[in-house]
Amino acid sequence: MTHDPAAPARRARRWWMLGALAAVLIVIVAAAAWVGVRALAARDALEAATEHARALQGDALGGDVASIDAHAEALAADAAEAARLTSDPVWRASELVPWFGRNLAAVREVTTIVDDLAQHGMAPLLDAAGTIDVETLGVQGDSIDVAPLREVAPALAEADAVFARAQADAAAIDTAGILPLISDAVHEFRDTLTPAAAAVDGLARASAILPGMLGADGPRTYLLLMQNNAEVRSSGGVPGAMALIRADQGRITLERQASTAEFRRSEEPIQPLAPEVIALFDQLPGQYIQNSVMIPDFPDAAALAAAHWDRNIGGTPVDGVIAVDTVTIADILAATGTLDLGPYELTAENAPDILLSQVYRDVTSPSAQDAVFEAAASGMFAAVTDGRASASQLMGALGQAAAEGRVRLWSRNPAEQEALAETTLAGSLPADDATTIHTGVFFNDTTGAKMNYYSDAEVTTELTRCGDASTMSVTVTWTNGAPADAATALPVYVTGGGHAGVDPGSTRTRIAVYGPEGWLARASSVDGESAGAQTALDDDRPVIQHEVTLAPGAQTRIVVEFIGEAGDAESALVTTPLLRPIEVAESTEICTRE
């Protein structure tokens, strides 16, 4: 047996390597245990913070200032603890471990965002909450105290910046390939944060512009358009009744009412029309106030409506335009209660049916019909300003209507309009960006009647991402649900009596489909067949418009395809608000290439 002098050294190296490996394993196990324990503790802290956030919302609505302070303090403490637990050196070092570390990074990023919101976003919001009475919002009868709104504007702007930063940071969290449990939690956090950030942004914008719009710096006048969904237009319906509203130092009064009978046709457009407007709607928006809202972009439509009012009614030029549809009246009545119109008692449940259908069956004179609509407009205005409903209830009702695109607002003041442009009140197709591309579907009646009480729509969008050549398919199903005997069973004023070249009971509708910015329209069809269409390019958006005529009970199906580059953006749809909600289905797929 030979002696190997190097053997002891090799054995020593093996033992040293085994010892080092054991030490590393011990460190890894200890680190994993450390991270695991802290992760569980961070989870508990985040759950506690969530509960305090929910309690804060209830406290704010109830005006419980003492409870607000307590829950806010607890929320900040729990958020800070969650951030501390997920940011120590061991945790950060563990983020370097392949795959496993990406999960830890996502958790840390969420806790950091929550901590930022709690420490820097909540304080200005609480300052604002302590200044404004959430239940009354400064409303006293027909007046609104604008001073508190101006006082809280800086605090709300500060909170808005924090929430916007949080939303951007949350969107940047990489969830690709991480554990579903953590990925789902991140997505849920984003979904919760988005409406909260939108609400804070809306409050900040409102506090910045409402004092001026309510006449704090001098009287303002606004044209109120009551849009009738029974004769559809891009922004809801034809203006049936109109009113001039005055705002002076927060006091709001109804100055004058008018009907469409007081507006004469303009031989030439009352203002120059853009080429794309003429291509889609001829000269009609510039000739009749009823057709001004054919234009889907509400700022352009509102400016035309204001010009029609200024020319035909006169007086001081209006400072802005407010448009609401008939369904909004129902939303408001849900807050204010029954509205007595003499022969009719309007409620949240029956107002659309009475104003869009029954009036035309019961009242044959157009001037008498106008009187009913004017009474509804003035009655609604009185219900809003006489204090029978709380300000928070009214804001809730109007907020619901605005979210459905049923309330629109335009200001002649450029700074105010810029602030409105990013809100649902603006009534414009939002600009596309890296996260969202938009399509639009808008309806305009050319029957010259009130048959859209019976109309319904379904819209399906299918986005297929395929490298640099994605496709967007938009399918519109349009239905005339009028009874088979509509020609004889419905009043001539409802059917149009054939005066526009449409058989009584049938509907004729222009349906415009707007594609994403910079895309190209590739194909379109009506009921599976190629058909002539009007085309336009509106602010770099391709537009395809078909005009279809439907007999009672008939249905048509329009398909328009666009091609362009979607990247990672999701799709969003904007549509005309009809009497009944449009059934919408949106899907996104990734193409497969062989």
XYZ file of C-alpha atoms in Angstrom:
594
model
C 0.000 0.000 0.000
C 1.541 3.259 -1.116
C 1.287 6.440 0.847
C -0.308 9.430 -0.863
C 1.139 12.574 0.754
C -1.533 14.781 -0.922
C -4.479 12.836 0.480
C -4.767 14.767 3.759
C -4.837 18.016 1.808
C -7.540 16.701 -0.523
C -9.581 15.486 2.425
C -9.151 18.863 4.073
C -10.311 20.615 0.910
C -13.344 18.323 0.677
C -14.237 19.008 4.280
C -13.670 22.710 3.717
C -15.898 22.664 0.596
C -18.559 20.664 2.414
C -18.363 23.043 5.329
C -18.622 26.068 3.023
C -21.557 24.475 1.182
C -23.239 23.731 4.484
C -22.663 27.310 5.573
C -24.132 28.610 2.318
C -27.120 26.299 2.701
C -27.585 27.477 6.258
C -27.458 31.086 5.097
C -29.939 30.356 2.272
C -32.296 28.522 4.601
C -31.964 31.266 7.192
C -32.542 33.943 4.544
C -35.526 32.062 3.174
C -36.920 31.676 6.666
C -36.249 35.346 7.366
C -37.945 36.438 4.132
C -40.832 34.030 4.678
C -41.509 35.282 8.194
C -41.335 38.900 7.076
C -43.528 38.192 4.055
C -46.242 36.781 6.298
C -45.953 39.752 8.635
C -46.067 42.153 5.665
C -49.179 40.405 4.411
C -50.859 40.890 7.775
C -49.878 44.563 7.802
C -51.239 45.108 4.290
C -54.502 43.374 5.168
C -54.843 45.591 8.235
C -54.106 48.667 6.101
C -56.791 47.576 3.650
C -59.355 47.311 6.428
C -58.476 50.788 7.689
C -58.749 52.147 4.122
C -62.251 50.682 3.809
C -63.200 52.137 7.171
C -61.853 55.526 6.065
C -64.159 55.542 3.074
C -67.163 54.935 5.315
C -65.991 57.584 7.786
C -65.601 60.145 5.000
C -69.105 59.508 3.678
C -70.496 59.688 7.192
C -68.512 62.776 8.174
C -67.050 61.086 11.281
C -63.963 63.288 11.706
C -62.687 61.641 14.915
C -62.862 58.172 13.384
C -61.220 59.435 10.182
C -58.160 60.593 12.116
C -57.862 57.313 14.009
C -58.160 55.110 10.926
C -55.811 57.348 8.932
C -53.150 57.074 11.626
C -53.531 53.293 11.790
C -53.423 53.013 7.988
C -50.164 54.967 7.828
C -48.610 52.834 10.569
C -49.589 49.523 8.949
C -48.411 50.675 5.502
C -45.076 51.809 6.921
C -44.638 48.470 8.689
C -45.341 46.524 5.475
C -42.771 48.633 3.612
C -40.180 48.164 6.395
C -40.635 44.408 6.402
C -40.020 44.116 2.659
C -37.071 46.482 2.227
C -34.323 45.272 4.590
C -30.933 44.145 3.132
C -31.766 40.424 3.314
C -34.991 40.916 1.362
C -33.295 43.119 -1.257
C -30.423 40.634 -1.635
C -32.924 37.806 -2.077
C -34.419 39.697 -5.006
C -31.243 38.824 -6.932
C -32.105 35.107 -6.879
C -33.340 34.045 -10.347
C -37.170 33.814 -10.674
C -37.710 33.740 -6.896
C -36.378 37.268 -6.602
C -38.844 38.668 -9.138
C -41.694 37.613 -6.866
C -40.078 39.363 -3.909
C -39.497 42.501 -5.985
C -43.178 42.651 -6.955
C -44.239 42.362 -3.312
C -41.799 45.089 -2.246
C -42.948 47.429 -5.015
C -46.581 47.081 -3.941
C -45.800 47.764 -0.283
C -43.674 50.781 -1.266
C -46.550 52.230 -3.306
C -49.038 51.665 -0.486
C -46.669 53.340 1.961
C -46.230 56.318 -0.362
C -50.012 56.691 -0.660
C -50.522 56.417 3.083
C -47.710 58.802 4.040
C -48.057 61.434 1.300
C -51.415 60.959 -0.431
C -53.762 60.640 2.528
C -52.715 63.770 4.448
C -53.831 66.289 1.797
C -57.039 64.320 1.248
C -57.774 64.434 4.966
C -57.075 68.164 5.002
C -59.624 68.591 2.222
C -62.137 66.343 3.982
C -61.842 68.504 7.095
C -62.647 71.615 5.067
C -65.598 70.423 2.972
C -68.804 68.969 4.338
C -69.016 65.719 2.370
C -72.783 65.494 2.818
C -73.629 68.998 1.553
C -70.541 69.853 -0.550
C -71.335 73.476 0.206
C -74.788 73.289 -1.396
C -77.426 75.484 0.225
C -80.628 75.596 -1.811
C -79.828 77.106 -5.204
C -76.338 78.199 -4.117
C -72.964 76.551 -3.697
C -70.355 77.998 -1.359
C -67.331 78.158 -3.673
C -64.837 79.386 -1.048
C -64.110 75.922 0.451
C -63.583 74.511 -3.036
C -60.870 77.050 -3.722
C -59.366 76.505 -0.290
C -58.866 72.759 -0.823
C -57.588 73.015 -4.406
C -53.844 72.968 -3.473
C -54.261 69.985 -1.138
C -56.214 68.019 -3.742
C -53.630 68.836 -6.413
C -50.933 67.454 -4.093
C -52.913 64.266 -3.457
C -53.619 63.909 -7.174
C -49.883 63.967 -7.947
C -49.233 61.206 -5.400
C -52.047 58.989 -6.713
C -50.919 59.543 -10.308
C -47.377 58.536 -9.351
C -48.713 55.454 -7.572
C -50.751 54.450 -10.606
C -47.720 54.781 -12.893
C -45.513 52.808 -10.479
C -48.136 50.061 -10.164
C -48.429 49.798 -13.951
C -44.638 49.353 -14.186
C -44.513 46.279 -11.897
C -43.327 43.287 -13.940
C -45.699 40.359 -13.362
C -44.516 38.162 -16.233
C -43.706 34.649 -15.042
C -44.198 35.234 -11.317
C -46.389 33.183 -9.002
C -50.110 33.487 -9.876
C -50.882 34.302 -6.234
C -48.633 37.373 -6.360
C -49.516 38.296 -9.946
C -53.233 38.223 -9.142
C -52.651 40.373 -6.064
C -50.752 42.962 -8.137
C -53.513 43.089 -10.743
C -56.165 43.398 -8.042
C -54.167 46.246 -6.503
C -54.041 48.006 -9.863
C -57.782 47.518 -10.343
C -58.435 49.019 -6.911
C -56.021 51.893 -7.415
C -57.342 52.965 -10.830
C -60.820 54.152 -9.733
C -59.354 55.694 -6.573
C -56.831 57.675 -8.615
C -59.575 58.695 -11.050
C -61.753 59.916 -8.180
C -58.926 61.975 -6.673
C -58.083 63.377 -10.109
C -61.720 64.344 -10.614
C -61.843 66.081 -7.227
C -58.629 67.955 -7.977
C -59.895 69.129 -11.352
C -63.276 70.099 -9.882
C -61.723 72.164 -7.101
C -59.531 73.936 -9.652
C -62.218 74.902 -12.168
C -65.603 74.799 -10.429
C -65.293 78.090 -8.529
C -64.731 79.981 -11.770
C -67.412 78.031 -13.609
C -69.854 78.771 -10.799
C -69.323 82.501 -11.173
C -66.814 83.197 -8.405
C -64.982 85.606 -10.717
C -68.046 86.999 -12.441
C -71.398 85.697 -13.760
C -71.415 82.758 -16.175
C -74.187 81.555 -18.480
C -74.584 78.010 -19.763
C -76.751 76.470 -22.445
C -78.447 73.327 -21.140
C -79.361 70.769 -23.807
C -81.918 68.109 -22.896
C -81.097 65.295 -25.322
C -83.954 63.049 -26.444
C -82.789 59.433 -26.867
C -85.859 58.639 -29.005
C -84.143 60.448 -31.906
C -80.553 59.362 -31.544
C -77.508 61.558 -32.079
C -73.811 60.804 -31.501
C -73.807 62.254 -27.987
C -77.163 60.772 -26.980
C -80.149 62.348 -28.679
C -81.555 65.338 -30.483
C -81.806 68.460 -28.266
C -85.536 68.670 -27.536
C -85.713 71.289 -24.799
C -83.089 73.906 -24.025
C -82.503 76.366 -21.225
C -80.134 79.149 -20.254
C -78.620 78.762 -16.791
C -76.831 81.559 -14.920
C -74.206 81.038 -12.224
C -73.166 84.010 -10.073
C -71.073 83.629 -6.914
C -72.285 80.050 -6.607
C -75.969 80.925 -7.013
C -77.579 79.030 -9.910
C -80.764 80.253 -11.621
C -82.801 79.212 -14.641
C -82.975 82.311 -16.867
C -84.786 81.224 -20.013
C -86.170 78.170 -21.787
C -86.518 77.504 -25.502
C -87.699 74.809 -27.897
C -86.346 73.856 -31.298
C -89.260 75.757 -32.892
C -87.436 78.986 -32.009
C -84.403 78.073 -34.121
C -84.442 78.714 -37.843
C -82.462 76.782 -40.407
C -79.175 78.341 -41.393
C -78.699 78.328 -45.167
C -74.929 78.126 -44.714
C -73.217 76.431 -41.768
C -73.302 78.775 -38.812
C -69.576 78.112 -38.371
C -67.040 76.554 -40.759
C -67.189 72.761 -40.613
C -64.174 70.457 -40.744
C -63.841 68.344 -43.909
C -64.413 65.107 -41.972
C -67.657 66.502 -40.515
C -68.936 67.377 -43.996
C -67.866 63.960 -45.313
C -69.917 62.167 -42.654
C -72.816 64.515 -41.872
C -72.998 66.933 -44.809
C -73.814 70.518 -43.772
C -76.464 69.404 -41.254
C -74.604 70.120 -37.959
C -74.043 73.720 -39.016
C -77.600 74.273 -40.244
C -79.746 72.984 -37.358
C -79.122 73.080 -33.618
C -80.763 69.641 -33.446
C -77.955 68.274 -35.627
C -75.044 70.014 -33.924
C -74.621 66.963 -31.698
C -74.262 64.649 -34.682
C -70.550 65.381 -34.294
C -69.081 62.762 -31.916
C -66.495 65.194 -30.533
C -68.592 67.109 -28.003
C -66.391 70.240 -27.763
C -66.948 70.825 -31.494
C -70.652 69.970 -31.224
C -71.107 72.224 -28.180
C -69.418 75.192 -29.875
C -71.865 74.814 -32.781
C -74.857 74.560 -30.436
C -73.707 77.697 -28.609
C -73.411 79.525 -31.943
C -76.959 78.453 -32.892
C -78.256 79.754 -29.543
C -76.378 83.035 -29.758
C -77.709 83.678 -33.259
C -81.340 82.678 -32.710
C -81.967 83.628 -29.082
C -79.338 86.320 -28.613
C -78.198 88.037 -25.450
C -74.758 87.621 -23.934
C -72.808 84.800 -25.642
C -72.992 81.633 -23.551
C -69.874 80.608 -21.617
C -70.395 76.876 -21.964
C -72.747 74.023 -22.823
C -74.119 71.246 -20.617
C -75.837 68.249 -22.220
C -77.828 65.584 -20.395
C -80.048 62.865 -21.813
C -83.415 61.540 -20.694
C -81.925 58.661 -18.724
C -80.027 61.230 -16.639
C -83.375 62.673 -15.569
C -84.270 59.234 -14.221
C -80.953 59.064 -12.347
C -81.613 62.462 -10.769
C -85.169 61.499 -9.815
C -83.748 58.488 -7.974
C -82.140 61.047 -5.658
C -84.813 63.764 -5.566
C -88.027 61.746 -5.701
C -91.176 62.118 -7.818
C -91.599 65.061 -10.196
C -95.207 66.231 -10.705
C -95.896 67.459 -14.256
C -99.661 67.702 -13.941
C -100.909 64.831 -16.119
C -97.746 62.881 -15.362
C -95.832 61.945 -12.258
C -92.258 61.215 -13.241
C -90.270 58.707 -11.215
C -86.880 57.144 -11.707
C -88.628 54.063 -13.069
C -91.092 55.621 -15.525
C -89.457 58.877 -16.687
C -87.783 57.471 -19.839
C -90.961 55.670 -20.962
C -93.169 58.710 -20.374
C -90.841 61.275 -21.965
C -89.708 59.138 -24.894
C -92.913 57.303 -25.741
C -96.096 58.020 -23.801
C -96.035 61.781 -24.374
C -96.143 61.205 -28.124
C -99.138 58.882 -27.799
C -101.057 61.211 -25.486
C -100.149 64.640 -26.884
C -100.492 65.174 -30.629
C -99.474 68.837 -30.858
C -95.691 69.363 -31.202
C -95.945 72.663 -29.317
C -97.806 70.931 -26.478
C -95.133 68.211 -26.463
C -92.485 70.930 -26.198
C -94.356 72.344 -23.215
C -94.145 68.964 -21.456
C -90.403 68.754 -22.064
C -89.867 72.325 -20.901
C -91.833 71.534 -17.741
C -89.681 68.459 -17.198
C -86.507 70.527 -17.624
C -87.600 73.282 -15.245
C -88.975 70.736 -12.776
C -85.740 68.809 -12.774
C -83.778 72.013 -12.251
C -86.003 72.944 -9.308
C -85.657 69.452 -7.827
C -81.876 69.743 -7.972
C -81.741 73.206 -6.388
C -84.518 73.088 -3.781
C -82.621 70.884 -1.340
C -84.920 67.849 -1.420
C -81.897 65.593 -2.050
C -78.484 65.722 -0.430
C -75.535 66.938 -2.468
C -73.797 63.578 -2.114
C -76.886 61.791 -3.490
C -77.026 64.148 -6.454
C -73.314 63.806 -7.107
C -73.724 60.043 -7.030
C -76.565 60.190 -9.554
C -74.712 62.558 -11.872
C -71.519 60.546 -11.482
C -73.311 57.411 -12.641
C -74.772 59.227 -15.628
C -71.398 60.780 -16.489
C -69.687 57.382 -16.378
C -72.210 56.192 -19.006
C -71.487 59.208 -21.226
C -74.887 60.773 -20.542
C -73.580 64.058 -19.082
C -71.259 66.285 -21.119
C -69.742 69.660 -20.420
C -67.892 72.213 -22.545
C -66.413 75.518 -21.414
C -65.458 78.404 -23.661
C -62.640 79.158 -21.192
C -59.493 77.442 -22.605
C -57.968 76.609 -19.207
C -61.210 75.086 -17.940
C -61.698 73.140 -21.156
C -58.170 71.769 -20.906
C -58.950 70.499 -17.401
C -62.207 68.963 -18.612
C -60.554 67.292 -21.599
C -59.203 64.375 -19.546
C -62.544 63.564 -17.919
C -65.617 61.590 -18.961
C -67.516 64.889 -19.106
C -65.509 66.026 -22.137
C -67.322 63.748 -24.580
C -64.318 63.142 -26.837
C -62.621 59.986 -28.001
C -59.580 59.821 -25.698
C -56.153 59.977 -27.291
C -54.468 56.609 -27.806
C -51.255 55.798 -25.955
C -48.976 52.865 -25.221
C -51.484 51.333 -22.780
C -54.861 51.895 -24.504
C -56.160 52.247 -28.053
C -59.728 53.430 -28.598
C -62.481 52.678 -31.060
C -65.834 54.437 -31.300
C -69.317 53.553 -32.535
C -71.785 56.407 -32.986
C -75.403 56.445 -34.170
C -77.345 59.237 -35.880
C -80.994 58.974 -36.873
C -81.964 60.254 -40.324
C -85.591 59.113 -40.139
C -86.616 62.509 -38.791
C -88.783 60.811 -36.178
C -88.796 59.395 -32.649
C -88.373 55.714 -33.446
C -85.163 55.091 -31.507
C -87.184 54.414 -28.389
C -87.370 50.928 -29.953
C -83.707 50.680 -31.029
C -81.041 48.481 -29.454
C -77.403 47.760 -30.233
C -74.690 45.231 -29.545
C -71.022 45.939 -30.195
C -68.180 43.414 -30.237
C -64.515 44.342 -30.625
C -61.796 41.785 -31.299
C -58.179 42.926 -31.113
C -55.667 40.452 -32.532
C -52.053 41.342 -31.794
C -49.795 40.104 -34.550
C -46.425 41.821 -34.370
C -46.463 45.047 -36.339
C -49.715 44.176 -38.129
C -52.444 43.843 -35.529
C -56.100 43.879 -36.514
C -59.178 45.327 -34.848
C -62.558 43.950 -35.856
C -65.653 45.900 -34.764
C -69.052 44.255 -35.145
C -72.199 46.351 -34.671
C -75.620 44.712 -34.462
C -78.416 47.281 -34.813
C -82.052 46.330 -34.174
C -85.386 48.048 -34.830
C -87.551 46.540 -32.105
C -90.701 48.419 -33.081
C -93.943 46.401 -33.236
C -94.911 44.914 -36.592
C -97.891 47.297 -36.868
C -95.803 50.358 -35.979
C -96.855 52.162 -39.186
C -100.468 52.365 -38.001
C -100.204 51.800 -34.246
C -97.750 54.633 -33.559
C -98.423 58.368 -33.989
C -97.184 60.037 -37.161
C -94.883 62.244 -35.072
C -93.144 59.071 -33.846
C -92.886 57.276 -37.215
C -92.154 60.387 -39.246
C -95.042 59.617 -41.586
C -92.624 58.939 -44.449
C -91.738 62.614 -44.911
C -87.981 61.866 -44.969
C -88.394 59.073 -47.513
C -88.523 56.341 -44.873
C -91.552 54.057 -44.649
C -93.526 54.641 -41.436
C -92.322 52.241 -38.733
C -88.893 51.814 -40.318
C -85.706 53.514 -39.130
C -82.844 54.958 -41.122
C -79.584 55.361 -39.216
C -76.048 56.433 -39.932
C -73.643 54.183 -38.017
C -70.073 55.485 -37.845
C -67.212 53.257 -36.682
C -64.010 55.042 -35.644
C -60.720 53.140 -35.617
C -57.582 53.683 -33.513
C -55.281 56.595 -34.302
C -52.895 55.956 -37.167
C -54.577 52.720 -38.244
C -56.066 51.953 -41.659
C -59.564 50.708 -42.487
C -59.101 47.376 -44.262
C -62.631 46.121 -44.948
C -66.287 46.587 -44.081
C -69.501 44.699 -44.743
C -73.228 44.872 -44.039
C -74.894 41.535 -43.326
C -71.948 39.713 -44.856
C -71.993 41.661 -48.110
C -69.784 44.491 -49.298
C -71.653 47.785 -49.302
C -70.939 51.374 -50.132
C -69.839 53.489 -47.204
C -68.818 57.011 -46.339
C -65.177 57.330 -45.300
C -63.241 60.023 -43.487
C -60.062 60.639 -41.537
C -60.786 62.355 -38.226
C -57.679 63.451 -36.306
C -55.729 60.523 -37.769
C -58.567 58.113 -37.018
C -60.080 56.202 -39.950
C -63.892 56.353 -40.016
C -66.295 54.084 -41.885
C -69.978 55.063 -41.881
C -72.884 53.041 -43.235
C -76.474 54.246 -43.530
C -78.965 51.429 -42.953
C -82.753 51.233 -43.129
C -84.598 48.667 -40.997
C -88.251 47.640 -41.053
C -89.976 46.887 -37.729
C -88.417 43.822 -36.117
C -85.440 43.820 -38.503
C -81.774 43.648 -37.581
C -78.527 44.397 -39.404
C -74.916 43.442 -38.741
C -72.024 45.712 -39.705
C -68.411 44.543 -39.525
C -65.479 46.917 -39.931
C -61.829 45.840 -39.794
C -58.842 48.068 -39.100
C -55.146 47.230 -39.338
C -52.314 48.861 -37.411
C -49.789 48.426 -34.624
C -51.214 47.729 -31.155
C -48.033 46.901 -29.257
C -48.997 45.895 -25.714
C -51.987 48.259 -25.561
C -55.446 47.109 -24.549
C -58.535 48.257 -26.442
C -61.353 50.449 -25.153
C -64.688 51.330 -26.734
C -66.669 54.592 -26.688
C -70.276 54.589 -27.912
C -73.398 56.681 -28.180
C -75.511 56.279 -25.018
C -78.878 54.806 -26.030
C -82.044 54.508 -23.966
C -81.014 50.989 -22.954
C -77.379 50.071 -22.319
C -75.490 48.768 -25.342
C -74.330 45.164 -24.947
C -70.549 45.283 -25.310
C -68.077 42.406 -25.625
C -64.337 43.043 -25.976
C -61.627 40.443 -26.519
C -57.875 40.376 -27.182
C -55.930 37.540 -28.768
C -52.356 36.840 -29.872
C -52.075 35.561 -33.424
C -50.220 32.327 -34.195
C -47.840 32.171 -37.126
C -46.610 28.975 -38.700
